[in-house]
N, CA, C and O atoms as CSV, one atom per row, in Angstrom:
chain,resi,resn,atom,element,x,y,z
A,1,UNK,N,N,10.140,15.155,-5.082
A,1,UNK,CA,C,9.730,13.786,-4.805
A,1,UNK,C,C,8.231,13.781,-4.471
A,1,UNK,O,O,7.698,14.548,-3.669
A,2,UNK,N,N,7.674,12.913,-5.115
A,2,UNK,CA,C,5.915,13.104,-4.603
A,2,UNK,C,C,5.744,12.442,-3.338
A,2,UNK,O,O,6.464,11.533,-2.923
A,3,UNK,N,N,4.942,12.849,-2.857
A,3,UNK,CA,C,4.603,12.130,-1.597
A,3,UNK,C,C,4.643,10.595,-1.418
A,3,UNK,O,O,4.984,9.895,-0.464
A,4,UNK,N,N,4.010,10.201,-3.104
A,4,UNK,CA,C,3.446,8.728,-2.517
A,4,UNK,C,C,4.622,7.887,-2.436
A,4,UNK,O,O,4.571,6.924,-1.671
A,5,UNK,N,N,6.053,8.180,-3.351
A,5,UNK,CA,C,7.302,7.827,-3.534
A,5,UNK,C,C,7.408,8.074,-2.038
A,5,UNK,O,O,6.945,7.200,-1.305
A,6,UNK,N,N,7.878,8.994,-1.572
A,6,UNK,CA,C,8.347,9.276,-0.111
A,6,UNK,C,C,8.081,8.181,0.969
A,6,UNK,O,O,8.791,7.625,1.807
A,7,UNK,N,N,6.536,8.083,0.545
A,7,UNK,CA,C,6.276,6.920,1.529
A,7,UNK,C,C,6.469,5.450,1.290
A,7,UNK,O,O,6.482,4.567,2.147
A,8,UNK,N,N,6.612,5.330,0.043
A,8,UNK,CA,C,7.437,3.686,-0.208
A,8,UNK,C,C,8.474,4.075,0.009
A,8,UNK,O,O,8.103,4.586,1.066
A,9,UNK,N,N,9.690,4.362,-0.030
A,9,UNK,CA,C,11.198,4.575,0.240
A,9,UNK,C,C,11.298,5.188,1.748
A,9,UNK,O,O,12.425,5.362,2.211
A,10,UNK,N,N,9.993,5.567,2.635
A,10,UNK,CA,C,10.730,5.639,4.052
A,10,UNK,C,C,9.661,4.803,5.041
A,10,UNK,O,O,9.881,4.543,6.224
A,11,UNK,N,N,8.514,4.461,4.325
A,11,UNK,CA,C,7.497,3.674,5.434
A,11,UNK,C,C,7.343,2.038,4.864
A,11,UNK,O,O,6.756,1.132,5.457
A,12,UNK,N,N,8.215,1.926,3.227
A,12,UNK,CA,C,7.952,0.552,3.087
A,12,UNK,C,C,9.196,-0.498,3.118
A,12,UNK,O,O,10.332,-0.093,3.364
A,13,UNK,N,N,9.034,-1.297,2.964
A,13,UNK,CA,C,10.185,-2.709,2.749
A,13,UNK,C,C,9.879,-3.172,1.040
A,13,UNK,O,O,8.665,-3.157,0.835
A,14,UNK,N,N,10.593,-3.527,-0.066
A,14,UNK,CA,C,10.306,-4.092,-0.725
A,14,UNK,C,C,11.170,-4.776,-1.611
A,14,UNK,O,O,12.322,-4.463,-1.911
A,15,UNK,N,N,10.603,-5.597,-1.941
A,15,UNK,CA,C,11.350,-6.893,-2.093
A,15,UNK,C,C,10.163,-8.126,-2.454
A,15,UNK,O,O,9.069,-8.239,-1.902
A,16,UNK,N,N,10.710,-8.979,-3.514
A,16,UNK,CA,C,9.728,-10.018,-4.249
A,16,UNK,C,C,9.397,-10.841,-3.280
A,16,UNK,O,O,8.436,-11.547,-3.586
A,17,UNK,N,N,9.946,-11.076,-1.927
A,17,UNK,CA,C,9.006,-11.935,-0.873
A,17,UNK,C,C,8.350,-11.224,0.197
A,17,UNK,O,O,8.120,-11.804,1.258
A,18,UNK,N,N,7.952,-9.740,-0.029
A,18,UNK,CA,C,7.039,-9.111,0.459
A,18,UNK,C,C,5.753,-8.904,0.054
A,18,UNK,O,O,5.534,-8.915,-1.157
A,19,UNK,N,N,4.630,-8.671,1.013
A,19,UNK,CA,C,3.349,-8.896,0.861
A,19,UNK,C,C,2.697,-8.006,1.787
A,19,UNK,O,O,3.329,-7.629,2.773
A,20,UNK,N,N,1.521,-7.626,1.596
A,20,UNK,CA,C,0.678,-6.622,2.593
A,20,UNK,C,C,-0.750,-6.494,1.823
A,20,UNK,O,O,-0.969,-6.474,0.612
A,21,UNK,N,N,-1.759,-6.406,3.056
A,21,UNK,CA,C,-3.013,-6.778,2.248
A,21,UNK,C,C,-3.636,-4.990,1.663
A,21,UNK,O,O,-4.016,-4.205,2.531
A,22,UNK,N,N,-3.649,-4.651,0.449
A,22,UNK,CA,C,-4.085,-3.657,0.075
A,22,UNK,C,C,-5.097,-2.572,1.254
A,22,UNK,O,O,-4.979,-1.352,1.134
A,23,UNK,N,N,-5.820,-3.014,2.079
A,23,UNK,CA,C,-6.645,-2.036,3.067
A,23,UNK,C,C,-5.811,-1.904,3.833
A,23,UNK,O,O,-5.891,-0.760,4.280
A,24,UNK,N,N,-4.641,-2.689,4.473
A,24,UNK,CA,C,-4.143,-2.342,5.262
A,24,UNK,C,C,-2.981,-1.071,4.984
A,24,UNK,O,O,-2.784,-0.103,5.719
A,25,UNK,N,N,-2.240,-1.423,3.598
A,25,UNK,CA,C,-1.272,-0.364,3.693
A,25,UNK,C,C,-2.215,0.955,3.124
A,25,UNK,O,O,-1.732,2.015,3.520
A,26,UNK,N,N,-3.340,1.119,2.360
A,26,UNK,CA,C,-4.263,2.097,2.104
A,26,UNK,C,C,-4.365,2.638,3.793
A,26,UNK,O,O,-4.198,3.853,3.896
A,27,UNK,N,N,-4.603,1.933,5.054
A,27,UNK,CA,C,-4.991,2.317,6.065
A,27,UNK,C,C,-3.435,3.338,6.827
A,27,UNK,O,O,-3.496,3.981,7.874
A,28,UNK,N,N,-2.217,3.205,5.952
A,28,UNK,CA,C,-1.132,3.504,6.850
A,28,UNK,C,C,-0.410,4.390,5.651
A,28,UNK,O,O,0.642,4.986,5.882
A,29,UNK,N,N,-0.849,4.420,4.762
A,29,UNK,CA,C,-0.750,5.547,3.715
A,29,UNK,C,C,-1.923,6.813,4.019
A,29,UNK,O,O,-1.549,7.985,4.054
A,30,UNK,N,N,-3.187,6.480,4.204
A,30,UNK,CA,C,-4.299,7.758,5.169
A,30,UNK,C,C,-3.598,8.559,6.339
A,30,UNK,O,O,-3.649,9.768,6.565
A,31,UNK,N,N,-2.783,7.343,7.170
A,31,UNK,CA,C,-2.341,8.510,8.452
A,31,UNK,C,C,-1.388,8.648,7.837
A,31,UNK,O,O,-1.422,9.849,8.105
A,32,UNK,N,N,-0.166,8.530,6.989
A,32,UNK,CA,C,0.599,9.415,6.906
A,32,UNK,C,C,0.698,10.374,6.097
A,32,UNK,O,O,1.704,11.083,6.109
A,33,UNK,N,N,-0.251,10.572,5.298
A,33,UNK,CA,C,-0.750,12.080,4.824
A,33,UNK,C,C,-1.562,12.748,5.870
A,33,UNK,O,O,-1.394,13.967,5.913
A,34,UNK,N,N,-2.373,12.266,6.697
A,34,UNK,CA,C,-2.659,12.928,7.854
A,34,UNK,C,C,-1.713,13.702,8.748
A,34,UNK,O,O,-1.991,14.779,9.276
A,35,UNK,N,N,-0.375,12.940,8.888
A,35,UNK,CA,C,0.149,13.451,10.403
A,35,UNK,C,C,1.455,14.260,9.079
A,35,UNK,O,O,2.428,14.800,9.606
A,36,UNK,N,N,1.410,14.280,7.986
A,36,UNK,CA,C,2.010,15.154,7.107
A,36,UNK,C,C,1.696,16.210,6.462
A,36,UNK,O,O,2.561,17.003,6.092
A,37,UNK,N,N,0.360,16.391,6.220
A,37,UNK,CA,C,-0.434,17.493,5.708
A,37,UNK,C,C,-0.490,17.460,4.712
A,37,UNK,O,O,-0.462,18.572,4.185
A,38,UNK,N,N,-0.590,16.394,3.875
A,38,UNK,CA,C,-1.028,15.796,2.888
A,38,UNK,C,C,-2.749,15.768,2.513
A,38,UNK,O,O,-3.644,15.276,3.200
A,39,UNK,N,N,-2.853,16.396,1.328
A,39,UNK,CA,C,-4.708,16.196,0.864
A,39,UNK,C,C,-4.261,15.653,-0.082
A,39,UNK,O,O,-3.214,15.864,-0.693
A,40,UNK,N,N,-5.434,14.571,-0.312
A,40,UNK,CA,C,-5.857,14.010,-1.347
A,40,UNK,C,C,-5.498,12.738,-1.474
A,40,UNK,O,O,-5.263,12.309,-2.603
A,41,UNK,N,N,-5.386,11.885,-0.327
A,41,UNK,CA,C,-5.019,10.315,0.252
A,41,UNK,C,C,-5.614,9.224,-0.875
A,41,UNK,O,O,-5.283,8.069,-1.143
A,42,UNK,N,N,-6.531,10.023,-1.353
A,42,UNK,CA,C,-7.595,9.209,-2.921
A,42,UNK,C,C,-8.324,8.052,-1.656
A,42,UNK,O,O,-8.413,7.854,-0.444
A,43,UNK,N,N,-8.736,7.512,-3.037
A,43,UNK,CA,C,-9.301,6.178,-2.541
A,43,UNK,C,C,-8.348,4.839,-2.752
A,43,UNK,O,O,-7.167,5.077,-3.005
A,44,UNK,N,N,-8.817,3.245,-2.657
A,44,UNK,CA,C,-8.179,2.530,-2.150
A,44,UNK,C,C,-7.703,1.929,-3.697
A,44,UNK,O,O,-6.643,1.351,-3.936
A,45,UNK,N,N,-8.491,2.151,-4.395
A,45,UNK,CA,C,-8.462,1.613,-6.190
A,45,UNK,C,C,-7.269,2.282,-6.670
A,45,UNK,O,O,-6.159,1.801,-6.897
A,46,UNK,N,N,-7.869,4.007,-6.838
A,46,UNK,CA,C,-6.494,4.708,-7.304
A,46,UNK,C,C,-5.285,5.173,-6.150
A,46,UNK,O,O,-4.584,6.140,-6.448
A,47,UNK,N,N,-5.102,4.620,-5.108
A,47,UNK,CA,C,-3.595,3.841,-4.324
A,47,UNK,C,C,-3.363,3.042,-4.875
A,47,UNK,O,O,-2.581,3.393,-5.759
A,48,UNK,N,N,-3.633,1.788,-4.934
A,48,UNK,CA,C,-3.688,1.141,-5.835
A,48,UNK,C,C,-2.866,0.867,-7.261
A,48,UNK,O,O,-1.971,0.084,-7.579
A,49,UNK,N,N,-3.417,1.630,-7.775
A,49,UNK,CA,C,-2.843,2.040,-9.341
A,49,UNK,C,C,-1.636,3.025,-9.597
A,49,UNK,O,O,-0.885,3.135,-10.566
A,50,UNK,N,N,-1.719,3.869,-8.110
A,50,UNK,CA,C,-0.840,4.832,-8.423
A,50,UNK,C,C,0.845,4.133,-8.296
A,50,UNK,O,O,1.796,4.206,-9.074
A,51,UNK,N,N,0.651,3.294,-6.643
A,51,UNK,CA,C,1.608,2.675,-6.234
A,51,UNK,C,C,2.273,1.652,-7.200
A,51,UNK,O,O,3.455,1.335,-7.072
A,52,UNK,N,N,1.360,1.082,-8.295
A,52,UNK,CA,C,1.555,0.319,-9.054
A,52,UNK,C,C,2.580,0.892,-9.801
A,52,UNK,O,O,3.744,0.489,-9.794
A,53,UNK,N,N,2.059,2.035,-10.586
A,53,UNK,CA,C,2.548,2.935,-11.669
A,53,UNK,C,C,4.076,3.311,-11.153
A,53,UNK,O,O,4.927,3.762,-11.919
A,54,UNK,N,N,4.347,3.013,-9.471
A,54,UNK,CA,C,5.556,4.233,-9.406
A,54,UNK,C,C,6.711,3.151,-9.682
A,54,UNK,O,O,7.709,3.285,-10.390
A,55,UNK,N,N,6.278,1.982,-8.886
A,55,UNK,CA,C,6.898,0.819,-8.685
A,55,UNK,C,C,6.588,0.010,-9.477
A,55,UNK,O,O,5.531,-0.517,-9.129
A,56,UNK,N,N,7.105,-0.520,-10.724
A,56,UNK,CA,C,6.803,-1.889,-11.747
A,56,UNK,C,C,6.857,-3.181,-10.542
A,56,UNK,O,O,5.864,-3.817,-10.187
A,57,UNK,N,N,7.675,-3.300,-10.240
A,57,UNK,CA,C,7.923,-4.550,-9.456
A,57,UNK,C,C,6.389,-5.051,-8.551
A,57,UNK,O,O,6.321,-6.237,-8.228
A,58,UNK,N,N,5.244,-4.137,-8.187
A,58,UNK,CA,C,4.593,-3.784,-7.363
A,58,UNK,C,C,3.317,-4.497,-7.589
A,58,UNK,O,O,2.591,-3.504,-7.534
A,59,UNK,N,N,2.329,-5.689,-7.847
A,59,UNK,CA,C,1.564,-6.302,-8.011
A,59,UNK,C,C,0.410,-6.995,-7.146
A,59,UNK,O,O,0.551,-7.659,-6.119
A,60,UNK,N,N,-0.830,-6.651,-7.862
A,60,UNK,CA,C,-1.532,-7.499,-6.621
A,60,UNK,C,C,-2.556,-9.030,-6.906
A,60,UNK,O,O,-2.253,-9.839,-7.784
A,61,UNK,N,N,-3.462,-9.157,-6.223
A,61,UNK,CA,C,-3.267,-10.547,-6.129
A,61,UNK,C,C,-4.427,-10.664,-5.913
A,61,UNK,O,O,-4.749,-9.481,-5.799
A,62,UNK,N,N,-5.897,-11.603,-5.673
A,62,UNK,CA,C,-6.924,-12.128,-4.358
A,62,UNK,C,C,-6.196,-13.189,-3.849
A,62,UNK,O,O,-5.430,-14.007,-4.360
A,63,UNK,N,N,-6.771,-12.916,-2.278
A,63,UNK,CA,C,-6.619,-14.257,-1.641
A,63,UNK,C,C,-7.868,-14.054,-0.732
A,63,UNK,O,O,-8.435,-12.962,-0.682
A,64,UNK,N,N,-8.285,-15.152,-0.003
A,64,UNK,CA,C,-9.304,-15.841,0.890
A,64,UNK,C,C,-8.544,-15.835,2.498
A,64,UNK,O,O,-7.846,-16.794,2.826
A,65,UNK,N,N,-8.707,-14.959,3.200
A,65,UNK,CA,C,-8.291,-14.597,4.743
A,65,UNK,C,C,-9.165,-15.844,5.575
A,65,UNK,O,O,-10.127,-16.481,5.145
A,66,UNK,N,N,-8.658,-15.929,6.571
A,66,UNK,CA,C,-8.380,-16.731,7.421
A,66,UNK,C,C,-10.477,-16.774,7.947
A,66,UNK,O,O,-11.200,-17.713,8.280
A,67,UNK,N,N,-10.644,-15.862,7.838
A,67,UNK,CA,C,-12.760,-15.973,7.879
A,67,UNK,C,C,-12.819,-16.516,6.398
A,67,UNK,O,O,-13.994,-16.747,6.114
A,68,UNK,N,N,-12.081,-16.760,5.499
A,68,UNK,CA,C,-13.195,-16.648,4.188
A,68,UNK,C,C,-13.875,-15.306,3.565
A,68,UNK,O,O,-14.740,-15.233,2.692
A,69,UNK,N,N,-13.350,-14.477,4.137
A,69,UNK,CA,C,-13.348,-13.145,3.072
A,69,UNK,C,C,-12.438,-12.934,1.740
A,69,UNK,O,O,-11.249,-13.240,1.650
A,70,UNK,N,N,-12.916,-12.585,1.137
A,70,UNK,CA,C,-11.897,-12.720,-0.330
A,70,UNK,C,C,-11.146,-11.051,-0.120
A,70,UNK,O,O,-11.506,-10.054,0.506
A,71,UNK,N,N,-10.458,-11.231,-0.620
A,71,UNK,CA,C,-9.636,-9.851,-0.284
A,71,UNK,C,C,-8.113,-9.671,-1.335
A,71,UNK,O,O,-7.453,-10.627,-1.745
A,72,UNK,N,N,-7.874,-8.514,-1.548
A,72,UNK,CA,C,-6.528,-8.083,-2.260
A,72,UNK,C,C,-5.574,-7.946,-1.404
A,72,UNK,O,O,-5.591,-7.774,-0.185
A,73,UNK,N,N,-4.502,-8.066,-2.374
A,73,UNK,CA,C,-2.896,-8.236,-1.535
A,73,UNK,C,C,-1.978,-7.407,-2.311
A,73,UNK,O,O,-2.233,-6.973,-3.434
A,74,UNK,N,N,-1.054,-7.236,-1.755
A,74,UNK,CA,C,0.064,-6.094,-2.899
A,74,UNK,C,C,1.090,-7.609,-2.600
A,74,UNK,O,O,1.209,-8.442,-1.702
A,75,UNK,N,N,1.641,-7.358,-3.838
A,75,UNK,CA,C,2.964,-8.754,-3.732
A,75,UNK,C,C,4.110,-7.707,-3.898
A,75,UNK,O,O,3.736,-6.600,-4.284
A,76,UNK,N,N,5.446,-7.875,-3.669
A,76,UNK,CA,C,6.877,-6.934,-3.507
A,76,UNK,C,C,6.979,-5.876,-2.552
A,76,UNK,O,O,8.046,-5.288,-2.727
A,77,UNK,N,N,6.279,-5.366,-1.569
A,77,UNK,CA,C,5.688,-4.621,-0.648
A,77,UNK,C,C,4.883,-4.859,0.520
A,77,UNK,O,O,3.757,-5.325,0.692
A,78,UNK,N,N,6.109,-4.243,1.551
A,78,UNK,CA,C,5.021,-4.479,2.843
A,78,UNK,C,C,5.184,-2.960,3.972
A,78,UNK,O,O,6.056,-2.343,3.359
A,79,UNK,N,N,4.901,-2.251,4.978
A,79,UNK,CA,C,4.824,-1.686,5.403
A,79,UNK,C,C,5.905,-2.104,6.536
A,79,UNK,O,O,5.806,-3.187,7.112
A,80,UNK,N,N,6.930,-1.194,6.820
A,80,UNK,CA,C,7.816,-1.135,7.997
A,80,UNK,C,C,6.907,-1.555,9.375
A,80,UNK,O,O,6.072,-0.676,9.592
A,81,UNK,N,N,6.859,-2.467,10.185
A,81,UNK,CA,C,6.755,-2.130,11.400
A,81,UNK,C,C,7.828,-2.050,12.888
A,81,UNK,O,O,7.369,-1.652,13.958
């Protein structure tokens, strides 16, 4: 099982009325290759693409945050809290 699978099937929720803003789950995919011993966390583009690739269902989006920053979103996916 690759890592990045591992961590959607034990750190995510997903489902077509889930949502999470791309830096954030990039930010909770970093520590858990950290506190796993995981190299090579990539960057936030190819997360991104990879998560895309594992999961079809898995899509993202812009939206405009609550300052007026424009920003990406993952749609079918959100992070357990």
């Amino acid at each position: 099982v690759s890592p990045l699978l591992d961590f959607i099937e034990t750190q995510c929720v997903l489902g077509e009325d889930r949502e999470c803003d791309t830096r954030r789950l990039f930010s909770f995919w970093s520590q858990y290759c950290e506190e796993n011993d995981i190299h090579g966390s990539d960057n936030i583009q190819s997360f991104s693409r990879k998560i895309k690739a594992i999961k079809s269902t898995i899509d993202t989006m812009r939206y405009t945050d609550a300052t007026g920053d424009r920003r990406r979103k993952f749609i079918g996916i959100d992070h357990r809290d």
